[in-house]
PDB file of C-alpha atoms in Angstrom:
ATOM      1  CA  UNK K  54      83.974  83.178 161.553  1.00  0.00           C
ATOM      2  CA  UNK K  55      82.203  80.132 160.124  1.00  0.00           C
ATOM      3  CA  UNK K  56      83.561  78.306 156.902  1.00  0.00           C
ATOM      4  CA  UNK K  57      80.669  79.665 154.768  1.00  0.00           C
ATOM      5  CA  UNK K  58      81.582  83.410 155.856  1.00  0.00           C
ATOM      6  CA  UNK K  59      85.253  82.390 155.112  1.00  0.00           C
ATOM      7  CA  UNK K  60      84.383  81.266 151.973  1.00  0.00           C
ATOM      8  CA  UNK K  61      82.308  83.902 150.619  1.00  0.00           C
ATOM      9  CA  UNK K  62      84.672  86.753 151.815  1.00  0.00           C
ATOM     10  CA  UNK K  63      87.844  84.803 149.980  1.00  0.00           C
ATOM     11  CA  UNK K  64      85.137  84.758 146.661  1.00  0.00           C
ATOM     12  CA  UNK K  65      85.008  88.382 147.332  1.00  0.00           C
ATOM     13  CA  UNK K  66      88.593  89.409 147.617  1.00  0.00           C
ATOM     14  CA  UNK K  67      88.793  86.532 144.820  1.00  0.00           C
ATOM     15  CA  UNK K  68      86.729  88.844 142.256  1.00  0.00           C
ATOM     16  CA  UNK K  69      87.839  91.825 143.216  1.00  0.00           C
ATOM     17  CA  UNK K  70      91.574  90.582 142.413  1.00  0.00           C
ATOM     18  CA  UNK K  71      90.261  89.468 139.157  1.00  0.00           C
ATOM     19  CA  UNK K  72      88.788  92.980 138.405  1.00  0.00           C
ATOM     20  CA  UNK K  73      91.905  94.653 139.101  1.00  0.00           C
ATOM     21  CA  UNK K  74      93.690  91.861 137.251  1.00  0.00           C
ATOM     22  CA  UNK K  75      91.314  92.620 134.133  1.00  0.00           C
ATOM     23  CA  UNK K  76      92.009  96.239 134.245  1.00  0.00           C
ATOM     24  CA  UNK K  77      95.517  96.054 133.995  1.00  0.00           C
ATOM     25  CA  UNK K  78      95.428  93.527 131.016  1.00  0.00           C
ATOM     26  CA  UNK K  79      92.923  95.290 129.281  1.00  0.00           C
ATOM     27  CA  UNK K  80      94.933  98.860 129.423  1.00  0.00           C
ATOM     28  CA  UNK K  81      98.133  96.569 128.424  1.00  0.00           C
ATOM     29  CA  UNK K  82      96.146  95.298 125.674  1.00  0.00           C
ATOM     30  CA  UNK K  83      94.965  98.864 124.446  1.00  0.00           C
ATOM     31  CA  UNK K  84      98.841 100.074 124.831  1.00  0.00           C
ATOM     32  CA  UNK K  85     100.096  97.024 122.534  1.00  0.00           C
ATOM     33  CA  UNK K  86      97.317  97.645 120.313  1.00  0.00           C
ATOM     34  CA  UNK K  87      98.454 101.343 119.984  1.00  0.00           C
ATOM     35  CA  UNK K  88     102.117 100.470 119.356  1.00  0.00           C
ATOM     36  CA  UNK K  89     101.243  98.146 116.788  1.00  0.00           C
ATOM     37  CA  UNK K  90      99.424 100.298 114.925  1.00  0.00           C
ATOM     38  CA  UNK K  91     102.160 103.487 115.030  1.00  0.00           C
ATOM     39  CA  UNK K  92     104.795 100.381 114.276  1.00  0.00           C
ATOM     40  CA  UNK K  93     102.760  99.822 111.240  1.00  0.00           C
ATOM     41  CA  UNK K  94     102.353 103.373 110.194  1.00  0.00           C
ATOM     42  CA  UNK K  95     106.048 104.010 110.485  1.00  0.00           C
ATOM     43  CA  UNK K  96     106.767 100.486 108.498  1.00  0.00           C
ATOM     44  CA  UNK K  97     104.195 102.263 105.513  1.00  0.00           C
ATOM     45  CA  UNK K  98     106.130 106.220 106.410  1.00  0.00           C
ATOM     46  CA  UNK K  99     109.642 104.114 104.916  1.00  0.00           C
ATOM     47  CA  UNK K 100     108.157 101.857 102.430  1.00  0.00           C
ATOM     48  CA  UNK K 101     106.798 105.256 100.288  1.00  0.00           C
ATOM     49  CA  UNK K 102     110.110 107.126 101.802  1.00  0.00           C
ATOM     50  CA  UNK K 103     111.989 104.300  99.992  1.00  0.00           C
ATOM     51  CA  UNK K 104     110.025 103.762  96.881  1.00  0.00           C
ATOM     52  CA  UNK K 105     110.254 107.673  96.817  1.00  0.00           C
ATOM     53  CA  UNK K 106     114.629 107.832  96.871  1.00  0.00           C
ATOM     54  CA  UNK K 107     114.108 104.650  93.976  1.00  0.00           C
ATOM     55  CA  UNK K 108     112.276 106.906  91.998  1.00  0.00           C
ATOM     56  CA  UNK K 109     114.483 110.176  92.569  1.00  0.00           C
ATOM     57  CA  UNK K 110     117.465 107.265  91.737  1.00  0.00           C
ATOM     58  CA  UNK K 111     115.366 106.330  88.407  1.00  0.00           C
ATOM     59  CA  UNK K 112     114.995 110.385  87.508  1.00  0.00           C
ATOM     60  CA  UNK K 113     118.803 110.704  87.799  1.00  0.00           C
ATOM     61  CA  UNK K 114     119.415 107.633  85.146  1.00  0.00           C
ATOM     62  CA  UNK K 115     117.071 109.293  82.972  1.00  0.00           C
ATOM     63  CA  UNK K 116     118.989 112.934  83.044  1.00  0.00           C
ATOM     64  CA  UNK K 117     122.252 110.970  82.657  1.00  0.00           C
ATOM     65  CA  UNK K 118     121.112 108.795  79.597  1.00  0.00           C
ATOM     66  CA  UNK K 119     119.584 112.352  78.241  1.00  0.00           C
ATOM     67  CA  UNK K 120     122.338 114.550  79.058  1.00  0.00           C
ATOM     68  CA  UNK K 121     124.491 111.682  77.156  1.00  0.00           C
ATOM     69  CA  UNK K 122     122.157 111.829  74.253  1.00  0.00           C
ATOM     70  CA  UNK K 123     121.991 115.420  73.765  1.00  0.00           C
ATOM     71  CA  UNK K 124     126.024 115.258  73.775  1.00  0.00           C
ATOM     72  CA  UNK K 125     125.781 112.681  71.378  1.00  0.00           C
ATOM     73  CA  UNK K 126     123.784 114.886  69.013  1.00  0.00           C
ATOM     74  CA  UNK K 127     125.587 118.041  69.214  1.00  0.00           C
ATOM     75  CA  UNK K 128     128.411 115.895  68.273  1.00  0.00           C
ATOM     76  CA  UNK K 129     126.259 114.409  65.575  1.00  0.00           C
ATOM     77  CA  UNK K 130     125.916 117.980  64.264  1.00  0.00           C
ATOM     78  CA  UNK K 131     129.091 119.347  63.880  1.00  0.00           C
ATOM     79  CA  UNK K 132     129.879 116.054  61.830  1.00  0.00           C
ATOM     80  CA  UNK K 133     126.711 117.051  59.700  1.00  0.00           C
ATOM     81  CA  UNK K 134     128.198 120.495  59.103  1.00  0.00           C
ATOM     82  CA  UNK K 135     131.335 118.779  58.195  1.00  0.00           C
ATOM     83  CA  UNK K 136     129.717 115.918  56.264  1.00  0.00           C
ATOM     84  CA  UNK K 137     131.740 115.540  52.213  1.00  0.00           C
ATOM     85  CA  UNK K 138     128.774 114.211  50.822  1.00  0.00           C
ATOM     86  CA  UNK K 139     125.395 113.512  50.564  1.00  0.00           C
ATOM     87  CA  UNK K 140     125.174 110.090  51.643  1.00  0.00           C
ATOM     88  CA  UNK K 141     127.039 110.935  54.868  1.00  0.00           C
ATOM     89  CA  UNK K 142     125.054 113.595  55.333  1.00  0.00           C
ATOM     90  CA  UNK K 143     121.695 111.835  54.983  1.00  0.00           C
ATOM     91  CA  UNK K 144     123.030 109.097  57.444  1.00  0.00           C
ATOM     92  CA  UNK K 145     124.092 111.783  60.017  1.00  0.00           C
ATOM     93  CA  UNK K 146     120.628 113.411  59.254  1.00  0.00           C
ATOM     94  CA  UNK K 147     118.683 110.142  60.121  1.00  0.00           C
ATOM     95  CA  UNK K 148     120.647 109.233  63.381  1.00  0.00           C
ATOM     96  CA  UNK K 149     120.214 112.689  64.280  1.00  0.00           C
ATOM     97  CA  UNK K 150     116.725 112.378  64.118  1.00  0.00           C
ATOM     98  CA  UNK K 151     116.970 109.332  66.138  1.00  0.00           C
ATOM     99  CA  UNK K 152     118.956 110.926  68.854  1.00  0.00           C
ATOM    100  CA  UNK K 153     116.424 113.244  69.005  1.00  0.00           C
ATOM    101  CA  UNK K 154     113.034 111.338  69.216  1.00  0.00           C
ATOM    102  CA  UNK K 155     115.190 109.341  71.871  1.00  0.00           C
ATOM    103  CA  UNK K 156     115.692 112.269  73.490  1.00  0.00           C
ATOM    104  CA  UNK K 157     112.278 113.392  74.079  1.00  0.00           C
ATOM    105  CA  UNK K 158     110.731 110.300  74.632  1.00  0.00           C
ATOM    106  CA  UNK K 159     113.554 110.211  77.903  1.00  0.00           C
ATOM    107  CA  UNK K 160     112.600 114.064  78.495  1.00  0.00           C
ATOM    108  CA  UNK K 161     108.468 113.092  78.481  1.00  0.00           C
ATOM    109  CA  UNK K 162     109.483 110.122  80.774  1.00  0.00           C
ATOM    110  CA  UNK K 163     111.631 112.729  83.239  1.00  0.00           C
ATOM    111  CA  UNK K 164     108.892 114.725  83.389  1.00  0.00           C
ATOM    112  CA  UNK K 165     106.201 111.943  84.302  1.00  0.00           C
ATOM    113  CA  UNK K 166     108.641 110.314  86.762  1.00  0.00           C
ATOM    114  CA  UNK K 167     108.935 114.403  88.334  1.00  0.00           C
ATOM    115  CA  UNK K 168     105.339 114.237  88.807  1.00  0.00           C
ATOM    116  CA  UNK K 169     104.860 110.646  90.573  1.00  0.00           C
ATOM    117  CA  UNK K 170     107.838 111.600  92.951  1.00  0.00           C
ATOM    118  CA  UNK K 171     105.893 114.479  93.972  1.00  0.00           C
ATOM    119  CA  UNK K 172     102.710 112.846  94.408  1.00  0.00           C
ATOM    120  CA  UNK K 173     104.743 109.888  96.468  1.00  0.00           C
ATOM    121  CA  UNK K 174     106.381 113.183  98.112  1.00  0.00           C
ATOM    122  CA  UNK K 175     102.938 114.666  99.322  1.00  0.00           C
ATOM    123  CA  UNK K 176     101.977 110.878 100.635  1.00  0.00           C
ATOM    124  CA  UNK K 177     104.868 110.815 102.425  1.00  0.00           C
ATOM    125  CA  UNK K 178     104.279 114.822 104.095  1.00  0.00           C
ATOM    126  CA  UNK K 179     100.506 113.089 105.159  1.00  0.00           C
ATOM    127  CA  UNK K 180     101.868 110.249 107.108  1.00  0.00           C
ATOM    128  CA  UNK K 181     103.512 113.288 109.591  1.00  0.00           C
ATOM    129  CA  UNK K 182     100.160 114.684 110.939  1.00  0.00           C
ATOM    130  CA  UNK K 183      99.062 110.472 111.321  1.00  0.00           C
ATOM    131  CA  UNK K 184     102.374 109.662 113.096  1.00  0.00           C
ATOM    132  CA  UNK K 185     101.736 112.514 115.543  1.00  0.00           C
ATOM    133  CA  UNK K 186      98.354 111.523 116.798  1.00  0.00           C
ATOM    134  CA  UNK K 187      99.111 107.763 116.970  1.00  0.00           C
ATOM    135  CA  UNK K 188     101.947 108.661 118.960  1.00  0.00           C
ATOM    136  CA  UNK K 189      99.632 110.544 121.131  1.00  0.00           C
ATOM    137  CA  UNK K 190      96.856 108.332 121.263  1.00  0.00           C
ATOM    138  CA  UNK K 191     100.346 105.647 122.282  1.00  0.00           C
ATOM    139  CA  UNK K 192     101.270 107.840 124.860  1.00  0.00           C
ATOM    140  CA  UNK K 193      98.258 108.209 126.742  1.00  0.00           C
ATOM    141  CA  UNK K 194      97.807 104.427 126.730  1.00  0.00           C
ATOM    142  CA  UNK K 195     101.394 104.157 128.392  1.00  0.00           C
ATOM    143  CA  UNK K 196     100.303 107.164 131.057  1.00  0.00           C
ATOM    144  CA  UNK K 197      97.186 104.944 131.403  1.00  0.00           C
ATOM    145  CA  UNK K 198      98.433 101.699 131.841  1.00  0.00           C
ATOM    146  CA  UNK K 199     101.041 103.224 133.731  1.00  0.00           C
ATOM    147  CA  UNK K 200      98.398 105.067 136.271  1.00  0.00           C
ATOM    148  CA  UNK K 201      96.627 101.979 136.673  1.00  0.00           C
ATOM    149  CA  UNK K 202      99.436  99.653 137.780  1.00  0.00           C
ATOM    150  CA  UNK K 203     100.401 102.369 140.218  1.00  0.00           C
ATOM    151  CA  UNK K 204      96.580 102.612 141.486  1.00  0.00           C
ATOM    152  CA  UNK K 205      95.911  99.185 141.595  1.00  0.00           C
ATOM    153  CA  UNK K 206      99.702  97.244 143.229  1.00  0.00           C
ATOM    154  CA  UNK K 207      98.868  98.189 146.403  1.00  0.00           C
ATOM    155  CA  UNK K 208      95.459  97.268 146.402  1.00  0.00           C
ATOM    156  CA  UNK K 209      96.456  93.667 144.904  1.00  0.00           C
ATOM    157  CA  UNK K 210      98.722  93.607 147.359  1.00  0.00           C
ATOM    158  CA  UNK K 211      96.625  93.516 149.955  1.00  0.00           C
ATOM    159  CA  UNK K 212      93.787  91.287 148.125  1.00  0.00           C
ATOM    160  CA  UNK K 213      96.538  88.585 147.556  1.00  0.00           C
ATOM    161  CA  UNK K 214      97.304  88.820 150.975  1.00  0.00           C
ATOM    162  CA  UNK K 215      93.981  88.422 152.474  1.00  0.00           C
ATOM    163  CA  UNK K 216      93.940  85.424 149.920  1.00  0.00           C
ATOM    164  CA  UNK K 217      96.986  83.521 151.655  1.00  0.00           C
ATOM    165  CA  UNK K 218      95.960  84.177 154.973  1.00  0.00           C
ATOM    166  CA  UNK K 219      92.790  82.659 153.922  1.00  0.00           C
ATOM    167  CA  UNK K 220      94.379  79.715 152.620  1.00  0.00           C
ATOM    168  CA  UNK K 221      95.859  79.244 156.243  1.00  0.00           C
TER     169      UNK K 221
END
C-alpha cells in the first residue's frame, strides 16, 4: 500500500472516530442539559414548598395573636359587667373596641394569608405533572446516551486500533 493510500485510509478511520466521538458528546450534552433543567425545576418545586410552610408558619402567629385577643376581650367584658362606675366603664368600653377592630383587622389578614397559601399550594400541585415529564424526557437521554456508548465502544475500538497500527 503506497503512503498516499495509507494516508487517506488513516483520514478515513480518522473521521469516522470523530463522528462517533461527536455522537457520544452530543447525547452527553443533551443528558446534562436535561438534568439541569429537572435540577432547576426541583430547586423552584422547594423554593414555593418553603415559602408555602413560611406562610402556613405566618397563619399560625396570626390565630395565636387572635385567639389571645379574643381572650383578652372576653376578659375585658366581664370587667365591663363588673365596672363601679362610669368612667371605668367608658375606659373598658373603648379598649374593648380596640380589642376588637384589632381583632378583625388580624381575622381579614388570616383570611388573605388562607388564600395566598392556597394559590402558592396549587403552584406547588403544577410543578408535579412538570417534574414527571422532565424526568422522562431525563431518562430517555440516559437510555440514549447509554445505547450509544454501547453501539459505538466497539466500533471505536477498532477505529483506534486501525489508527495505531497506522502509526507503526
Amino acid at each position: 500500500m503506497s503512503l498516499l493510500q495509507q494516508l487517506l485510509a488513516l483520514h478515513r478511520v480518522d473521521v469516522q472516530v470523530r463522528s462517533l466521538r461527536s455522537r457520544l458528546q452530543q447525547a452527553d450534552r443533551y443528558l446534562a442539559t436535561q438534568q439541569r433543567q429537572l435540577d432547576e425545576l426541583l430547586s423552584q418545586r422547594t423554593d414555593v414548598h418553603n415559602q408555602q410552610r413560611q406562610m402556613q408558619a405566618q397563619l399560625a402567629t396570626l390565630e395565636v395573636e387572635g385567639k389571645s385577643i379574643a381572650e383578652r376581650v372576653e376578659k375585658l367584658r366581664r370587667e365591663l359587667n363588673q365596672s363601679a362606675n362610669t368612667k371605668q366603664y367608658n375606659a373598658l368600653l373603648q379598649e374593648l373596641k380596640t380589642l376588637e377592630s384589632q381583632k378583625d383587622a388580624l381575622d381579614e389578614q388570616a383570611l388573605a394569608q388562607m388564600e395566598r397559601i392556597e394559590q402558592v399550594a396549587k403552584r406547588l400541585a403544577g410543578f408535579e405533572p412538570l417534574a414527571a415529564e422532565r424526568r422522562r424526557l431525563r431518562d430517555e437521554a440516559q437510555a440514549e446516551c447509554e445505547q450509544r456508548r454501547k453501539d459505538t465502544s466497539d466500533r471505536l475500538g477498532e477505529l483506534e486500533a486501525e489508527i495505531g497500527r497506522a502509526h507503526v
